[in-house]
mmCIF file of C-alpha atoms in Angstrom:
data_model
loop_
_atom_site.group_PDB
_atom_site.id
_atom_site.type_symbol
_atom_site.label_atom_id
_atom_site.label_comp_id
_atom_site.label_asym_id
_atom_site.label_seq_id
_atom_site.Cartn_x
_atom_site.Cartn_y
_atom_site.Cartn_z
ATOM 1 C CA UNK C 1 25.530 13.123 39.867
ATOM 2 C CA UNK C 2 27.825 15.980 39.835
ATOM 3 C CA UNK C 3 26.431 19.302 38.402
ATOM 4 C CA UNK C 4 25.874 19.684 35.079
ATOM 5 C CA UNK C 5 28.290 21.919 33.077
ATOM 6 C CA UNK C 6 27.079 24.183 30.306
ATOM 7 C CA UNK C 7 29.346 24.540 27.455
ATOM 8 C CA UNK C 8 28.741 27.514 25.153
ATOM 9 C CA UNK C 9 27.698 26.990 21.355
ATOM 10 C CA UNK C 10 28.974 28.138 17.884
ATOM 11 C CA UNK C 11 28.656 31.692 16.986
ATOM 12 C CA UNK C 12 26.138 30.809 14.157
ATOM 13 C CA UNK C 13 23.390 27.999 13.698
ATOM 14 C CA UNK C 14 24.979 24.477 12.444
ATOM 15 C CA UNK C 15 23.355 23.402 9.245
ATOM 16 C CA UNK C 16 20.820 20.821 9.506
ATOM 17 C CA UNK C 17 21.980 17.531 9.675
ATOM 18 C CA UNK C 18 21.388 14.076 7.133
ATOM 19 C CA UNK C 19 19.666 10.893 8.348
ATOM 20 C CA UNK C 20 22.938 9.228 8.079
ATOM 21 C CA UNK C 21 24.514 12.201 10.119
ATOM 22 C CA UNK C 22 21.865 11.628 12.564
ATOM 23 C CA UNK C 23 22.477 7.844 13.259
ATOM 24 C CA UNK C 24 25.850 7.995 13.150
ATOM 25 C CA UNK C 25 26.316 11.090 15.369
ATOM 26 C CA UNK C 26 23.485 10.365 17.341
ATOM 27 C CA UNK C 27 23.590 6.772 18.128
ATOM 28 C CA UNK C 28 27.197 7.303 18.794
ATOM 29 C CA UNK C 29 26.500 9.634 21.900
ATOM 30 C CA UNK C 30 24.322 7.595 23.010
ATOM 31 C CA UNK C 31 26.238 4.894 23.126
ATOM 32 C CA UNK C 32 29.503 6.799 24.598
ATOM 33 C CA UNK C 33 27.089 7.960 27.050
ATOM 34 C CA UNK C 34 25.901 4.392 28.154
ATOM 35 C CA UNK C 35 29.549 3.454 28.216
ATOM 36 C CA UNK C 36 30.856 6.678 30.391
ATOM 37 C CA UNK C 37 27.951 6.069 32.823
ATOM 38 C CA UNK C 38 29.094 4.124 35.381
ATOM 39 C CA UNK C 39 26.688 4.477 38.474
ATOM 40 C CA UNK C 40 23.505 4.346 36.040
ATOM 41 C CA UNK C 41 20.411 2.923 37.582
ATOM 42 C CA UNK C 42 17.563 3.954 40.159
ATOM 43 C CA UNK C 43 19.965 5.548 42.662
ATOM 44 C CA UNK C 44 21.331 7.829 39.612
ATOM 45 C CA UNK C 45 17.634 8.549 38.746
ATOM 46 C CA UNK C 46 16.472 9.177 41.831
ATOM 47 C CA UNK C 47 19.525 12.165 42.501
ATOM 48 C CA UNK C 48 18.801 13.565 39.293
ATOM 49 C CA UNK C 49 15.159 14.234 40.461
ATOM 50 C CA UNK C 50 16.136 15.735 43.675
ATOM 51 C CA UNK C 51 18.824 17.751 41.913
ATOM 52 C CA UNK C 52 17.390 18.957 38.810
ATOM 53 C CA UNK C 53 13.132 18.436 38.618
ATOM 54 C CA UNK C 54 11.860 22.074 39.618
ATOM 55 C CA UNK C 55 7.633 21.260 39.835
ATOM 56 C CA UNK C 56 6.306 22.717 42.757
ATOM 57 C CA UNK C 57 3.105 20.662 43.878
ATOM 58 C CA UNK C 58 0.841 24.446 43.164
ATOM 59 C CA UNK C 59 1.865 24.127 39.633
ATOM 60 C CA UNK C 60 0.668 20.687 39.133
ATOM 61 C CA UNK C 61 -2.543 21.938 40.868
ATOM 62 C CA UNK C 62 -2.824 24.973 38.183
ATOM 63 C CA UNK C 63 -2.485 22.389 35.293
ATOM 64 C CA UNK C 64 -5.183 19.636 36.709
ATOM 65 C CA UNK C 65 -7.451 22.419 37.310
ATOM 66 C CA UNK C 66 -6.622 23.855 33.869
ATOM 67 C CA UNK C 67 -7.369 20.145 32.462
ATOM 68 C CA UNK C 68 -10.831 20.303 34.104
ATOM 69 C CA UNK C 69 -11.880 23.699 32.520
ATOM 70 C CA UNK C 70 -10.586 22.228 29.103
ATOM 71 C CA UNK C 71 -13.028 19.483 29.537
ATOM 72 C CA UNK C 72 -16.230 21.882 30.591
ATOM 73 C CA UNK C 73 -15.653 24.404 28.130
ATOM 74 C CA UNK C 74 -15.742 21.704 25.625
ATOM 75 C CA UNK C 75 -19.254 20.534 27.131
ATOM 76 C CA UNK C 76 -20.450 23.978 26.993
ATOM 77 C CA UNK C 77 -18.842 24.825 23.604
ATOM 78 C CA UNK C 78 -20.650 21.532 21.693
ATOM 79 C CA UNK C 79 -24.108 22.078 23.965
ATOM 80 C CA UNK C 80 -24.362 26.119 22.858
ATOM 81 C CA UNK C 81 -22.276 26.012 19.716
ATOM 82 C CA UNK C 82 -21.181 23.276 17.814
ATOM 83 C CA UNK C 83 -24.302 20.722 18.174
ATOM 84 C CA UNK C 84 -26.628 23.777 17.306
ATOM 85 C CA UNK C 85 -24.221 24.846 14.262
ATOM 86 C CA UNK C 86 -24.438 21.072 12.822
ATOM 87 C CA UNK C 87 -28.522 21.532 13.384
ATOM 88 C CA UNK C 88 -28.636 25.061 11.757
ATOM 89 C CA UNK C 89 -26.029 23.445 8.495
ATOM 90 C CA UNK C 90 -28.451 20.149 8.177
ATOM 91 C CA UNK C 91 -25.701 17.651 8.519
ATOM 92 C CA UNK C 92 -26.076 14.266 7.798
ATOM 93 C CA UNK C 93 -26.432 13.096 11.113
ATOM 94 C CA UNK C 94 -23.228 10.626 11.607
ATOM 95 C CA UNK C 95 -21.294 13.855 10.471
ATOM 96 C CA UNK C 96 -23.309 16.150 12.602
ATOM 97 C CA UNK C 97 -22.195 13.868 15.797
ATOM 98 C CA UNK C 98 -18.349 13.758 14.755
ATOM 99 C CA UNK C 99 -18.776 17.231 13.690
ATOM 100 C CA UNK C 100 -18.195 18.879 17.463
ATOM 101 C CA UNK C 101 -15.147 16.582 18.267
ATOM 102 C CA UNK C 102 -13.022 17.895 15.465
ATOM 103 C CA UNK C 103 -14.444 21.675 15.580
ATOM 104 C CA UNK C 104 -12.962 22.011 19.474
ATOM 105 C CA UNK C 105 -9.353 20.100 18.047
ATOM 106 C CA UNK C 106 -9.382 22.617 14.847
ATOM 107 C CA UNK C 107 -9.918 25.396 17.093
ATOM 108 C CA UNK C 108 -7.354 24.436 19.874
ATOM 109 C CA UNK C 109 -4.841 23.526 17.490
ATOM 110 C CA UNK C 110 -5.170 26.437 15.122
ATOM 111 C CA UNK C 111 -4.862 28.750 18.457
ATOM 112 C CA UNK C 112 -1.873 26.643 19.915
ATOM 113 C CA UNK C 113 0.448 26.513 16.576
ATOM 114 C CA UNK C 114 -0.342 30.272 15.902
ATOM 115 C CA UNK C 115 1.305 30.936 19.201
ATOM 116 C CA UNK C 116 3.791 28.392 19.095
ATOM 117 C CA UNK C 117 5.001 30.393 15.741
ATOM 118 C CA UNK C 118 4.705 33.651 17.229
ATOM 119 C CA UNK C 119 7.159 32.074 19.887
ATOM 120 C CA UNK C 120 9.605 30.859 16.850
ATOM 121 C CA UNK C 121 9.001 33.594 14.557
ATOM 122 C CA UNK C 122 7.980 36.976 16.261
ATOM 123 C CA UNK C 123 10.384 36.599 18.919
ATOM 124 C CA UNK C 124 14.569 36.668 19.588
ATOM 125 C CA UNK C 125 14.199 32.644 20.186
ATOM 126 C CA UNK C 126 16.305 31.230 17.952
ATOM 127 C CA UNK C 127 15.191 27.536 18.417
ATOM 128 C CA UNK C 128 14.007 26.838 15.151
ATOM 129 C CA UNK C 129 16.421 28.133 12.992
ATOM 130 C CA UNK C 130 19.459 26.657 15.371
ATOM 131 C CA UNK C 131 18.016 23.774 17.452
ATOM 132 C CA UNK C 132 21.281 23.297 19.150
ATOM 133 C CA UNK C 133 20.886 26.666 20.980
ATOM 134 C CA UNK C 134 18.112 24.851 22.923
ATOM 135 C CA UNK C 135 20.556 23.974 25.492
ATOM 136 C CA UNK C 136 22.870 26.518 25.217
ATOM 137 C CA UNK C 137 23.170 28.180 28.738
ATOM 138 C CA UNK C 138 21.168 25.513 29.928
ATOM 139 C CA UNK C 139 21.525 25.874 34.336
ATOM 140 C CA UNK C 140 19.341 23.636 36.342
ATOM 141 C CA UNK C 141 16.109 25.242 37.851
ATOM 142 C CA UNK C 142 16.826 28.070 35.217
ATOM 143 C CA UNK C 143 13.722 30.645 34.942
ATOM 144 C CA UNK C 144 11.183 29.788 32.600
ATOM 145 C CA UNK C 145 9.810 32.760 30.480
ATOM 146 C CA UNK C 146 6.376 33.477 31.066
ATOM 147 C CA UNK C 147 5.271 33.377 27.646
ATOM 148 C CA UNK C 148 7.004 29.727 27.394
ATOM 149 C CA UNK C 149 5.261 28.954 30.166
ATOM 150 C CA UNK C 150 1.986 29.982 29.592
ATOM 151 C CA UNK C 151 2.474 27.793 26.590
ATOM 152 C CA UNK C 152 3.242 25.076 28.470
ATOM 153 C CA UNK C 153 0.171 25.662 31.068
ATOM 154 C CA UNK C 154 -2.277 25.549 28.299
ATOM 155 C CA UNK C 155 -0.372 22.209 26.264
ATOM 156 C CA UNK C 156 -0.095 20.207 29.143
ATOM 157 C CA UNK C 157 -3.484 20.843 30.924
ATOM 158 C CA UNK C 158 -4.932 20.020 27.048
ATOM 159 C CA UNK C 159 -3.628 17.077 27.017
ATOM 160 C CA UNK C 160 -4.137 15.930 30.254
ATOM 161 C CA UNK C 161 -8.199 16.507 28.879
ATOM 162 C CA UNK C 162 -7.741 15.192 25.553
ATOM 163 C CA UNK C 163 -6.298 11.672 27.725
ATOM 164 C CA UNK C 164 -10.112 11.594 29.478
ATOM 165 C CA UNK C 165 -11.486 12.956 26.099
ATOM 166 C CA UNK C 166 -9.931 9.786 24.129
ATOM 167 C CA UNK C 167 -11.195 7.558 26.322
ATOM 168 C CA UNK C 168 -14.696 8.795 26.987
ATOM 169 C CA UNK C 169 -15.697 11.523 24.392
ATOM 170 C CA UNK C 170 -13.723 10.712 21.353
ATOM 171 C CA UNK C 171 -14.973 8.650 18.945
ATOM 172 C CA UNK C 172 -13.669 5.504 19.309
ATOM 173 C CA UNK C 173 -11.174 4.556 16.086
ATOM 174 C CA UNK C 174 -9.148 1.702 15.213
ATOM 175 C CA UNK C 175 -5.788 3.852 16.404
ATOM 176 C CA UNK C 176 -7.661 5.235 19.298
ATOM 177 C CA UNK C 177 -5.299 2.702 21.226
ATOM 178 C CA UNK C 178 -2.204 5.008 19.729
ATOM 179 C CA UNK C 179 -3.491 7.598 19.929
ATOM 180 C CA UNK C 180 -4.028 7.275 23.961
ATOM 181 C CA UNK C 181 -0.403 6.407 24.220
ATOM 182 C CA UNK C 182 0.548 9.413 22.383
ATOM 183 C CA UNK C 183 -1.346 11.525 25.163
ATOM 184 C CA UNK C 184 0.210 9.949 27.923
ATOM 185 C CA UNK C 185 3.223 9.856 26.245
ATOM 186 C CA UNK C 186 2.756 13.854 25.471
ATOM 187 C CA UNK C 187 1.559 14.718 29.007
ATOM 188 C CA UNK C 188 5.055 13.086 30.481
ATOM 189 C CA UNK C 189 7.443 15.148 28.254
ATOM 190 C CA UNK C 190 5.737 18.250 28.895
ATOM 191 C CA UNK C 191 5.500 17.926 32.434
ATOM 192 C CA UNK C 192 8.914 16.607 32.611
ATOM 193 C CA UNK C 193 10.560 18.604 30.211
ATOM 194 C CA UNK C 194 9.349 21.755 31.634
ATOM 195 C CA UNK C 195 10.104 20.179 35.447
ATOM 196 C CA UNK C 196 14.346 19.656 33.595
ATOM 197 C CA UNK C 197 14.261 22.647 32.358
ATOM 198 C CA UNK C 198 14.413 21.744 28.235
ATOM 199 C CA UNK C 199 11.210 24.127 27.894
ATOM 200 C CA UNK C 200 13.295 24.998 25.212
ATOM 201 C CA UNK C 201 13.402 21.980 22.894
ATOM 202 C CA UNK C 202 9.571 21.677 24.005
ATOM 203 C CA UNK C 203 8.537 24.486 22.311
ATOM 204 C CA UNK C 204 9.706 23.345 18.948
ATOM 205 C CA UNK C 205 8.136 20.172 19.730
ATOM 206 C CA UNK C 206 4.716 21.197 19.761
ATOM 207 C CA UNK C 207 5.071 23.951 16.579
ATOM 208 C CA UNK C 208 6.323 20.698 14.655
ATOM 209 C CA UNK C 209 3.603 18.595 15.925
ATOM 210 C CA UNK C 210 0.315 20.782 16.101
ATOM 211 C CA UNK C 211 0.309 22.169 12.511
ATOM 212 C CA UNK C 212 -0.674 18.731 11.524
ATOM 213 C CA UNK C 213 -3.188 18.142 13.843
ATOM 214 C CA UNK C 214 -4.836 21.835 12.539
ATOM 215 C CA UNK C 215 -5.037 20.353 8.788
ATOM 216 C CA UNK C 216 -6.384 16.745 9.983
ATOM 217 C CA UNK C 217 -9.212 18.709 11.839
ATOM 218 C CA UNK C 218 -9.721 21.374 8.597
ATOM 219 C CA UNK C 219 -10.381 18.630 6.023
ATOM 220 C CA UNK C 220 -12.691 16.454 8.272
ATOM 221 C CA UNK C 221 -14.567 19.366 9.024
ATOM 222 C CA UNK C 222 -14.678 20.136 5.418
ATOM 223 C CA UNK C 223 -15.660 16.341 4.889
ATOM 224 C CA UNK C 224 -18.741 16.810 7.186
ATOM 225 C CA UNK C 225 -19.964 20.167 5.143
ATOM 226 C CA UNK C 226 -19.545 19.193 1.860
ATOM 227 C CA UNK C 227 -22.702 17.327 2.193
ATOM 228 C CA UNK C 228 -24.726 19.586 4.477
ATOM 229 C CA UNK C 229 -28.692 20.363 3.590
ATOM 230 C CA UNK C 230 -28.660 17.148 1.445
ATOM 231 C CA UNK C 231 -27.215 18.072 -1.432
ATOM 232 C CA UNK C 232 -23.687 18.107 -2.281
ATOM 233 C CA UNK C 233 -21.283 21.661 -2.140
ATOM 234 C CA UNK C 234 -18.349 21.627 -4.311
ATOM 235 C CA UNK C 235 -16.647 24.349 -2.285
ATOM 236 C CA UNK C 236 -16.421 22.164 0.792
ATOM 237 C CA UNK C 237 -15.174 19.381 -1.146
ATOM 238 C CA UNK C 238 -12.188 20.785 -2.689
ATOM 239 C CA UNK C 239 -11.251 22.380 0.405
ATOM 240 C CA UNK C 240 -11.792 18.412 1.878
ATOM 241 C CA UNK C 241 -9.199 17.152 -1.407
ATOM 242 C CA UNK C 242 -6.874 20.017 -0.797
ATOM 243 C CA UNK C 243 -6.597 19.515 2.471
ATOM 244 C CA UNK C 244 -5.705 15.976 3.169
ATOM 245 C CA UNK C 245 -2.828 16.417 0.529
ATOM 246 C CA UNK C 246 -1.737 19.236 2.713
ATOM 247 C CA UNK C 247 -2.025 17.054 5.645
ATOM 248 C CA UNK C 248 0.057 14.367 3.763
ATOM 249 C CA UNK C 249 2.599 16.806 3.028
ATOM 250 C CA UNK C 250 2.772 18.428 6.611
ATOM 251 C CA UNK C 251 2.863 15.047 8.301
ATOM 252 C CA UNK C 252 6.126 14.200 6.396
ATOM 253 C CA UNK C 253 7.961 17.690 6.192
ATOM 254 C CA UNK C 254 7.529 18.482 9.763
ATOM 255 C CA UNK C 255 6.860 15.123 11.849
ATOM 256 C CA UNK C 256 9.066 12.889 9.822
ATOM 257 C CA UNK C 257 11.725 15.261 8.069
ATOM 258 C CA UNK C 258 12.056 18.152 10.577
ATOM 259 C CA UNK C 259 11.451 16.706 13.924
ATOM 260 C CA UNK C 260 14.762 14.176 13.658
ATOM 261 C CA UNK C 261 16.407 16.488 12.321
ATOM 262 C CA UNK C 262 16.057 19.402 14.471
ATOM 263 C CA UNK C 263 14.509 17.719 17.744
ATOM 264 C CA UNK C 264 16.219 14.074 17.688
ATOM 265 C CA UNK C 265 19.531 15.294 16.437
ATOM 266 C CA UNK C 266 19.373 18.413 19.481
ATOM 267 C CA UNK C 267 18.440 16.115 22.046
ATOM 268 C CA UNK C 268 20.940 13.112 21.174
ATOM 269 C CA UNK C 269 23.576 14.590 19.827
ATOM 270 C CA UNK C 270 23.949 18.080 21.297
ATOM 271 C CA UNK C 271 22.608 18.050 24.005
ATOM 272 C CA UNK C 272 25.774 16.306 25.302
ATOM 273 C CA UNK C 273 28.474 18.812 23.467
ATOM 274 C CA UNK C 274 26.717 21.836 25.531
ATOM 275 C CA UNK C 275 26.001 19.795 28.866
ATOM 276 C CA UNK C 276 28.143 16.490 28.669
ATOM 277 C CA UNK C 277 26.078 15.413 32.143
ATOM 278 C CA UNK C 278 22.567 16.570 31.226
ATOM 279 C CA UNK C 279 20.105 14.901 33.794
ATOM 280 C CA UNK C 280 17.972 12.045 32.456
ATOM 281 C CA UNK C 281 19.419 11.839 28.622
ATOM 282 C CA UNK C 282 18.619 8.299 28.016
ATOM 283 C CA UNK C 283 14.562 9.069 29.775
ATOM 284 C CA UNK C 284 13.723 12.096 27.046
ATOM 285 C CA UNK C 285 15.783 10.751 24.148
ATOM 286 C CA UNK C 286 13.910 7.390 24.563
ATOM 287 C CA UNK C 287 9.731 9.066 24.620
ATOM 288 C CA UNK C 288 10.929 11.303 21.492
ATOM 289 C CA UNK C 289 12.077 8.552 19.712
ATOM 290 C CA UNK C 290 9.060 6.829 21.187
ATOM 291 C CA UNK C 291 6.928 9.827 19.377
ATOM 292 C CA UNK C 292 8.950 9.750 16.468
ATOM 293 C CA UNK C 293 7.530 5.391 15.428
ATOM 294 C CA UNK C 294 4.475 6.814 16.253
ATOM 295 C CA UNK C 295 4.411 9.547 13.755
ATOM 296 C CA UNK C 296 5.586 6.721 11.202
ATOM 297 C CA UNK C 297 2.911 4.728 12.077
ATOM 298 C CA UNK C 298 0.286 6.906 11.324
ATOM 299 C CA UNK C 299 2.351 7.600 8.226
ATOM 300 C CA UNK C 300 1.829 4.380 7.478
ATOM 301 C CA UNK C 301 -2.216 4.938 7.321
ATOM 302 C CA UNK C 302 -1.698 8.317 5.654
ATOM 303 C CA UNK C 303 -0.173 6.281 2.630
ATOM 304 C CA UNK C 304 -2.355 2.882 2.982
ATOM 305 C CA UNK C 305 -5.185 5.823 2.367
ATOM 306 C CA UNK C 306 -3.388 7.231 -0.392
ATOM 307 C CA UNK C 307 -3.112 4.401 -2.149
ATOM 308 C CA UNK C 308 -6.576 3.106 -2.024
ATOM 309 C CA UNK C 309 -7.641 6.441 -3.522
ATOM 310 C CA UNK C 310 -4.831 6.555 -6.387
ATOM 311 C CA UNK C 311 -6.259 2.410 -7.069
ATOM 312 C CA UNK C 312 -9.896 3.045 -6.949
ATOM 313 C CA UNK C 313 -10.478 1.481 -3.684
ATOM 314 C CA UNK C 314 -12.006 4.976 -2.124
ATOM 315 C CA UNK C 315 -13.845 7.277 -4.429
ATOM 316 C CA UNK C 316 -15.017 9.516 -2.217
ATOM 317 C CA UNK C 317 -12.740 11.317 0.989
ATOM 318 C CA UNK C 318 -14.411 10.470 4.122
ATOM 319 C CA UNK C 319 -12.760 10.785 7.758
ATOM 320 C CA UNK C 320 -8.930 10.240 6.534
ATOM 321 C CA UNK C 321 -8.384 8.050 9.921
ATOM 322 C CA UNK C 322 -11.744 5.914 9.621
ATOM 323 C CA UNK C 323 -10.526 4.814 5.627
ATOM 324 C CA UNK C 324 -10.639 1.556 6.206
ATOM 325 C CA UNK C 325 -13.785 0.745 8.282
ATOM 326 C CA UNK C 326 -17.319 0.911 6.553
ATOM 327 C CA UNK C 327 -19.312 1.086 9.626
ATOM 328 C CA UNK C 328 -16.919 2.925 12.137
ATOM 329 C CA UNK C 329 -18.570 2.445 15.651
ATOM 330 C CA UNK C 330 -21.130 5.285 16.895
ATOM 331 C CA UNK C 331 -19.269 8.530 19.182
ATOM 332 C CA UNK C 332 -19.648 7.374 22.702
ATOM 333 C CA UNK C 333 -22.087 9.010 24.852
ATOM 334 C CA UNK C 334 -20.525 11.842 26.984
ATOM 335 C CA UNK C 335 -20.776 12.310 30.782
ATOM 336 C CA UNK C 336 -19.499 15.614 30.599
ATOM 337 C CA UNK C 337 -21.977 16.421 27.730
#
């Protein structure tokens, strides 16, 4: 593959595009791209990540050992904190063993979108407000800022925990199947994207993506407390209501309405006006739109849930991704715990 060419952007940000601009504009590149790509296949792949993947082997150290400390400061966190906090509150006790999985997600969530928008917001990045300029200037092996990068150091190594947390701390749910793809899935574009260089578009990514995951946690937290001590607290409760509408909201705005329009649209579309060869197009463009049915399809519970409560079917707000099972089956028993 020859070296990819940067081409400089607009003076100003490009409004945000339609759906319809998106297909057209997007699928179209695509398929110019598949069309203008004559030598595509392994060998193609295989140049691209001697040419342009910059991961040295101590960096992938740094993460896994990063992913280990994730997964004993949660054991210490629920042994000296959270199990003793759902003891001290009187839970009821299915909600006092959920209670510790959602308190460590609130808290790493909260503390990774609060820096994500410091990145977008209290910085000179102008990623949000022009996602285009994501690739502007893009150079293979480029420097990664260290404040992108530490980012990226905590995101990935969290998510290469959350994969072994899914599958053997987690409560297991009915989308727990999903919702192990979506870590995998995760894990790969971070590690990737940051190995390509499109820390960039990354970092928009996970702002669009963790705000939602901070409300799910705040209202099932708030769904555990409302009936703590045996009797029933109306401030919890409202916080529990007011929250899952939030989350409802959020979920569309920023994983449905946002993310295509300022992450798909980037990545398909112009991506190839700034760096008509960029390495491995068809590879990223494929796991975000991957994420992208994924975020639909828990859309797809969020207003199945909705609906229930609007018909009668649920009276009462319980754990907004357990609607639908009566008896959901019992935490598993932690190893690390």
């Amino acid at each position: 593959m020859a070296a990819a060419g940067t081409v400089a952007g607009p003076a100003g940000p490009e409004p945000m595009p339609s759906y319809a601009q998106l297909v057209q504009r997007g699928w179209g590149s695509a398929l110019a791209a598949a069309r203008g790509c004559a030598d595509c296949g392994w060998g193609l792949a295989r140049r691209g990540l001697a040419e342009h993947a910059h991961l040295a082997p101590p960096e992938l150290l740094l993460l896994a050992l990063c992913a280990l400390g994730w997964t004993a400061l949660r054991s210490a966190a629920t042994s000296r904190l959270f199990r003793p906090l759902a003891k001290r509150c009187r839970l009821q006790p299915r909600d006092a063993a959920k209670m510790p999985e959602s308190a460590w997600k609130f808290l790493f969530y909260l503390g990774a979108w609060s820096y994500s928008t410091y990145l977008l917001f209290g910085t000179d990045y102008p990623f949000f407000h022009d996602p285009p300029s994501v690739f502007y200037d893009w150079k293979t092996g480029m420097a990664v800022p260290r404040d992108i990068a530490v980012a990226y150091l905590l995101q990935g190594s969290f998510y290469g925990h959350s994969i072994y947390a899914t599958l053997y701390l987690d409560a297991w749910r009915k989308d727990s199947v999903v919702m192990l793809i979506h870590h995998v899935v995760t894990l790969v574009l971070i590690i990737s994207s940051y190995a390509f260089r499109y820390h960039k578009v990354g970092i928009l990514v996970l702002f669009l993506h963790d705000i939602s995951d901070v409300q799910l946690e705040f209202t099932k937290l708030n769904v555990y407390f409302k009936s703590r001590g045996g009797s029933h607290h109306r401030l919890h409760a409202l916080a529990a209501d007011l929250g899952c509408l939030s989350f409802s909201l959020s979920w569309f705005w920023f994983r449905l309405y946002w993310f295509p329009l300022k992450v798909l649209y980037a990545t398909s579309y112009c991506s190839l006006r700034s760096v008509p060869d960029i390495p491995f197009y068809f590879f990223f463009n494929a796991l975000l739109l991957l994420l992208t049915l994924m975020n639909l399809y828990w859309f797809l519970y969020i207003v199945a849930f909705a609906a229930k409560v609007l018909t009668g079917q649920v009276r009462e707000l319980k754990d907004v991704r357990e609607y639908d099972t009566a008896e959901a089956l019992s935490p598993k028993p932690s190893k690390a715990e």
